[in-house]
């Protein structure tokens, strides 16, 4: 069964009526988006609060399952690691017990980036609500596009870098491969921690790098050797006859510039820390906010009669 208007409207009148109906729907949606923006502001503030430097922070286990390579724990307060101990028993390095120097907290650059993105998102919401024309569909659509981009970038920071080798989970004891693109500026060799961050000081033959992976902390240790170092005749002979093997990993054939010196990675161990409740909650909240913005933006584009690419201009 179909419904028809009687008496039938001329095409011009029907088009005018459709346009007026769409305009009313668009006006209603723009007004309702003000409530959505207020809700987004509250949600972003909750996310920001989860990164606040509130004592006692989150104490996390950092230990490799089924081996003694790495055993220890660290405490995160806000965007910094403020205390912790690590016992290292690596295959190509002398045993080492490290204690974090409480006067030199370790800054987590991904969380600093994340906090900046949350600040920018809050500013974007404030500009959208109070600065521009709240009744201008193109303006609101453009602002929602920018806000959506910020939220996607924040989520990508929590997801973490591209991993080509297995990661040991302190929670499950399993190893899983990860294939996520690494954010620029977070490479381990670009911004190594101050050696004085630890007691005893971190030796130049050891790299320690903390980042994020799926809303949890990921510790990567690398044993380094200068490219100028030549293997001894005994070592070359042992490698040739198979009595000694190189430790295989995804960086074994690469050369890196670390603290002004070209180095190779002899050994590489990754350990995923225990679950951080605040970061897990932050990831869930950001995902929910991103979906809300995507849905509202899509509805606005439908009423504006534009596609995804047109709406981004």
Coordinates of C-alpha atoms in Angstrom, one line a residue:
X1 CA 0.0 0.0 0.0
X2 CA 1.3 3.5 -0.8
X3 CA 0.3 6.9 0.5
X4 CA -0.4 9.8 -1.8
X5 CA -1.2 13.5 -1.2
X6 CA -4.6 14.5 -2.5
X7 CA -5.0 16.8 -4.3
X8 CA -1.5 16.1 -5.8
X9 CA 0.9 19.0 -5.4
X10 CA 2.7 20.4 -8.5
X11 CA 6.4 19.4 -8.7
X12 CA 7.6 22.9 -7.7
X13 CA 5.3 23.0 -4.7
X14 CA 6.3 19.4 -3.6
X15 CA 10.0 20.3 -3.9
X16 CA 9.4 23.4 -1.8
X17 CA 7.6 21.4 0.9
X18 CA 10.4 18.8 1.0
X19 CA 13.0 21.6 1.3
X20 CA 11.0 23.2 4.2
X21 CA 10.7 19.9 6.0
X22 CA 14.5 19.2 5.6
X23 CA 15.2 22.8 6.9
X24 CA 13.1 22.1 10.0
X25 CA 14.8 18.8 10.6
X26 CA 18.2 20.5 10.2
X27 CA 17.3 23.3 12.6
X28 CA 16.1 20.8 15.2
X29 CA 19.3 18.7 14.8
X30 CA 21.5 21.8 15.2
X31 CA 19.7 22.8 18.4
X32 CA 20.0 19.2 19.8
X33 CA 23.7 19.1 19.0
X34 CA 24.2 21.8 21.7
X35 CA 23.1 19.2 24.2
X36 CA 25.4 16.7 22.6
X37 CA 28.4 19.1 22.8
X38 CA 27.7 19.7 26.5
X39 CA 27.7 15.9 27.0
X40 CA 30.9 15.6 25.0
X41 CA 32.5 18.2 27.2
X42 CA 31.6 16.2 30.4
X43 CA 33.0 13.0 28.8
X44 CA 36.3 14.7 27.8
X45 CA 36.7 16.1 31.3
X46 CA 36.3 12.6 32.7
X47 CA 39.0 11.4 30.3
X48 CA 41.3 14.2 31.3
X49 CA 40.7 13.4 35.0
X50 CA 41.9 9.8 34.4
X51 CA 45.3 11.3 33.5
X52 CA 45.5 13.6 36.5
X53 CA 48.6 13.1 38.8
X54 CA 46.7 11.7 41.8
X55 CA 48.5 9.7 44.4
X56 CA 49.1 6.9 45.0
X57 CA 48.8 6.2 41.3
X58 CA 48.7 2.8 39.6
X59 CA 51.3 0.2 40.6
X60 CA 51.8 -2.3 37.7
X61 CA 53.6 -5.6 37.4
X62 CA 56.3 -5.7 34.7
X63 CA 57.5 -9.3 34.5
X64 CA 58.2 -11.7 31.7
X65 CA 56.2 -15.0 32.0
X66 CA 58.1 -18.3 31.9
X67 CA 61.5 -16.6 32.2
X68 CA 63.6 -14.5 34.5
X69 CA 64.5 -11.9 31.8
X70 CA 62.5 -9.1 33.4
X71 CA 60.9 -9.1 36.9
X72 CA 59.7 -6.0 38.7
X73 CA 57.0 -3.3 39.1
X74 CA 56.5 0.4 38.4
X75 CA 54.1 3.0 39.7
X76 CA 52.5 5.5 37.3
X77 CA 51.1 8.8 38.6
X78 CA 49.6 10.9 35.8
X79 CA 51.9 11.0 32.8
X80 CA 55.0 9.9 34.8
X81 CA 56.6 6.8 36.3
X82 CA 57.6 7.9 39.8
X83 CA 59.0 4.7 41.2
X84 CA 59.8 1.1 40.4
X85 CA 62.3 -1.7 40.4
X86 CA 63.4 -4.0 37.7
X87 CA 65.6 -7.1 37.9
X88 CA 67.1 -7.9 34.5
X89 CA 68.6 -11.3 33.6
X90 CA 69.2 -11.0 29.8
X91 CA 71.0 -13.5 27.8
X92 CA 73.6 -11.1 26.3
X93 CA 74.0 -8.7 29.2
X94 CA 75.3 -8.9 32.7
X95 CA 72.6 -9.2 35.4
X96 CA 71.4 -5.8 36.5
X97 CA 69.0 -4.6 39.2
X98 CA 67.6 -1.1 38.4
X99 CA 65.7 1.2 40.8
X100 CA 64.0 4.3 39.5
X101 CA 65.4 7.5 41.0
X102 CA 62.5 9.3 42.6
X103 CA 64.1 12.7 41.9
X104 CA 64.1 11.9 38.2
X105 CA 60.7 10.5 37.3
X106 CA 60.3 8.9 33.9
X107 CA 58.1 10.9 31.6
X108 CA 55.7 8.9 29.4
X109 CA 55.6 10.9 26.1
X110 CA 52.5 9.0 24.7
X111 CA 50.5 10.1 27.8
X112 CA 51.8 13.7 27.4
X113 CA 50.7 13.6 23.8
X114 CA 47.3 12.2 24.8
X115 CA 46.8 14.9 27.4
X116 CA 47.5 17.5 24.8
X117 CA 45.0 16.0 22.4
X118 CA 42.3 16.0 25.2
X119 CA 43.0 19.7 25.8
X120 CA 42.6 20.4 22.1
X121 CA 39.4 18.4 22.0
X122 CA 38.0 20.4 24.9
X123 CA 39.0 23.7 23.2
X124 CA 37.3 22.5 20.0
X125 CA 34.0 21.8 21.9
X126 CA 34.2 25.2 23.5
X127 CA 34.7 27.0 20.2
X128 CA 31.9 25.1 18.6
X129 CA 29.5 26.0 21.4
X130 CA 30.3 29.6 22.1
X131 CA 32.4 31.2 19.3
X132 CA 30.9 30.3 15.9
X133 CA 27.4 30.3 14.5
X134 CA 25.5 27.5 16.2
X135 CA 22.9 27.6 13.4
X136 CA 25.4 27.2 10.6
X137 CA 25.4 23.6 9.4
X138 CA 28.6 23.9 7.4
X139 CA 30.4 25.4 10.5
X140 CA 29.1 22.7 12.9
X141 CA 29.9 19.9 10.4
X142 CA 33.5 21.2 10.0
X143 CA 34.0 21.4 13.8
X144 CA 32.7 17.9 14.3
X145 CA 35.1 16.7 11.6
X146 CA 38.0 18.3 13.4
X147 CA 36.9 16.9 16.8
X148 CA 36.5 13.5 15.3
X149 CA 40.0 13.6 13.9
X150 CA 41.4 14.6 17.4
X151 CA 39.6 11.7 19.0
X152 CA 40.8 9.2 16.5
X153 CA 44.4 10.4 17.0
X154 CA 43.9 10.1 20.8
X155 CA 42.7 6.5 20.4
X156 CA 45.7 5.7 18.1
X157 CA 48.0 6.9 20.9
X158 CA 46.4 4.5 23.3
X159 CA 46.6 1.6 20.8
X160 CA 50.4 2.1 20.5
X161 CA 53.2 1.4 18.0
X162 CA 53.7 -1.1 15.3
X163 CA 55.0 -4.4 16.7
X164 CA 56.5 -7.0 14.5
X165 CA 57.6 -9.4 17.2
X166 CA 55.6 -11.1 19.9
X167 CA 54.8 -9.3 23.1
X168 CA 54.8 -11.2 26.5
X169 CA 51.7 -10.3 28.6
X170 CA 52.1 -10.2 32.3
X171 CA 48.3 -10.8 32.6
X172 CA 47.8 -13.9 30.5
X173 CA 51.3 -15.2 29.9
X174 CA 50.7 -15.4 26.2
X175 CA 52.6 -13.9 23.2
X176 CA 50.6 -12.1 20.5
X177 CA 51.8 -10.3 17.4
X178 CA 50.7 -6.7 16.9
X179 CA 50.6 -4.7 13.6
X180 CA 49.7 -1.1 14.5
X181 CA 51.4 2.0 13.0
X182 CA 53.8 3.7 15.3
X183 CA 53.1 7.4 16.1
X184 CA 55.9 9.7 14.8
X185 CA 58.4 11.0 17.3
X186 CA 58.2 8.1 19.7
X187 CA 61.0 5.9 18.3
X188 CA 63.1 4.3 21.1
X189 CA 66.4 5.7 19.7
X190 CA 65.2 9.3 19.3
X191 CA 64.5 10.3 22.9
X192 CA 66.2 7.8 25.3
X193 CA 65.7 8.4 29.1
X194 CA 68.4 10.1 31.1
X195 CA 70.8 7.4 32.5
X196 CA 70.5 9.1 35.9
X197 CA 66.8 8.2 36.0
X198 CA 67.9 4.8 37.4
X199 CA 70.2 3.6 40.2
X200 CA 72.7 2.4 39.1
X201 CA 72.7 4.6 36.0
X202 CA 71.5 2.9 32.8
X203 CA 74.6 1.6 31.0
X204 CA 75.2 2.7 27.3
X205 CA 74.8 -0.9 26.2
X206 CA 71.2 -1.1 27.4
X207 CA 68.1 0.7 26.1
X208 CA 64.9 0.9 28.1
X209 CA 61.8 2.2 26.4
X210 CA 58.3 2.5 27.8
X211 CA 55.2 3.1 25.5
X212 CA 51.6 2.2 25.3
X213 CA 49.9 -0.9 23.7
X214 CA 46.2 -1.3 23.8
X215 CA 45.8 1.0 26.9
X216 CA 48.5 -0.8 28.8
X217 CA 52.2 0.0 29.4
X218 CA 54.8 -1.8 27.2
X219 CA 58.4 -2.1 28.3
X220 CA 61.1 -2.9 25.6
X221 CA 64.6 -3.7 26.5
X222 CA 67.4 -3.7 23.9
X223 CA 71.0 -4.9 24.4
X224 CA 73.1 -2.7 22.1
X225 CA 76.6 -3.0 20.6
X226 CA 78.4 -0.3 18.5
X227 CA 78.8 -1.1 14.9
X228 CA 82.5 -0.6 15.3
X229 CA 82.7 -3.6 17.5
X230 CA 84.1 -6.6 15.7
X231 CA 83.4 -10.2 16.8
X232 CA 86.4 -12.1 18.2
X233 CA 87.8 -15.0 16.2
X234 CA 86.3 -17.4 18.7
X235 CA 82.9 -15.9 18.3
X236 CA 83.1 -15.9 14.5
X237 CA 84.2 -19.6 14.6
X238 CA 81.3 -20.5 17.0
X239 CA 78.8 -18.8 14.7
X240 CA 80.2 -20.6 11.7
X241 CA 80.0 -24.1 13.1
X242 CA 76.6 -23.4 14.7
X243 CA 77.8 -23.6 18.3
X244 CA 76.5 -20.1 18.9
X245 CA 73.6 -18.4 17.3
X246 CA 72.5 -14.8 17.0
X247 CA 69.3 -14.0 18.8
X248 CA 66.7 -13.4 16.1
X249 CA 64.4 -10.4 16.3
X250 CA 62.9 -7.9 13.9
X251 CA 65.8 -5.3 14.3
X252 CA 68.8 -7.7 14.2
X253 CA 70.0 -6.5 10.8
X254 CA 69.3 -2.8 11.3
X255 CA 71.6 0.0 12.4
X256 CA 70.4 2.9 14.7
X257 CA 71.9 6.2 15.8
X258 CA 71.6 6.0 19.6
X259 CA 73.1 8.8 21.7
X260 CA 75.3 9.9 18.8
X261 CA 76.7 6.4 18.1
X262 CA 75.7 3.9 15.5
X263 CA 74.6 0.7 17.2
X264 CA 73.0 -2.7 16.5
X265 CA 70.5 -4.5 18.6
X266 CA 71.9 -7.8 20.0
X267 CA 68.9 -8.8 22.0
X268 CA 65.4 -7.5 22.3
X269 CA 62.8 -8.3 24.9
X270 CA 59.3 -6.9 25.2
X271 CA 57.0 -7.2 28.2
X272 CA 53.5 -6.0 28.5
X273 CA 52.6 -4.7 32.0
X274 CA 49.6 -5.7 34.1
X275 CA 46.3 -3.9 33.3
X276 CA 46.1 -0.3 34.2
X277 CA 42.5 0.4 35.2
X278 CA 42.6 4.1 34.5
X279 CA 44.0 3.7 31.0
X280 CA 41.6 0.9 30.2
X281 CA 38.7 3.1 31.3
X282 CA 40.2 6.0 29.3
X283 CA 40.3 3.9 26.2
X284 CA 36.6 2.8 26.6
X285 CA 35.4 6.4 27.2
X286 CA 37.3 7.7 24.2
X287 CA 35.9 5.0 22.0
X288 CA 32.3 5.9 23.1
X289 CA 32.9 9.6 22.5
X290 CA 34.3 8.9 19.0
X291 CA 31.3 6.9 18.1
X292 CA 28.9 9.7 19.3
X293 CA 30.7 12.3 17.2
X294 CA 30.8 10.1 14.1
X295 CA 27.0 9.4 14.4
X296 CA 26.0 13.0 14.9
X297 CA 28.3 14.2 12.0
X298 CA 26.9 11.5 9.7
X299 CA 23.3 12.6 10.5
X300 CA 24.1 16.2 9.9
X301 CA 25.7 15.4 6.5
X302 CA 22.6 13.5 5.4
X303 CA 20.4 16.5 6.1
X304 CA 22.9 18.8 4.4
X305 CA 22.8 16.5 1.4
X306 CA 26.6 16.1 1.2
X307 CA 28.8 13.1 1.2
X308 CA 31.8 12.2 3.5
X309 CA 34.4 14.0 1.3
X310 CA 32.2 17.0 0.7
X311 CA 31.5 17.4 4.4
X312 CA 35.3 17.5 5.1
X313 CA 35.9 20.6 3.0

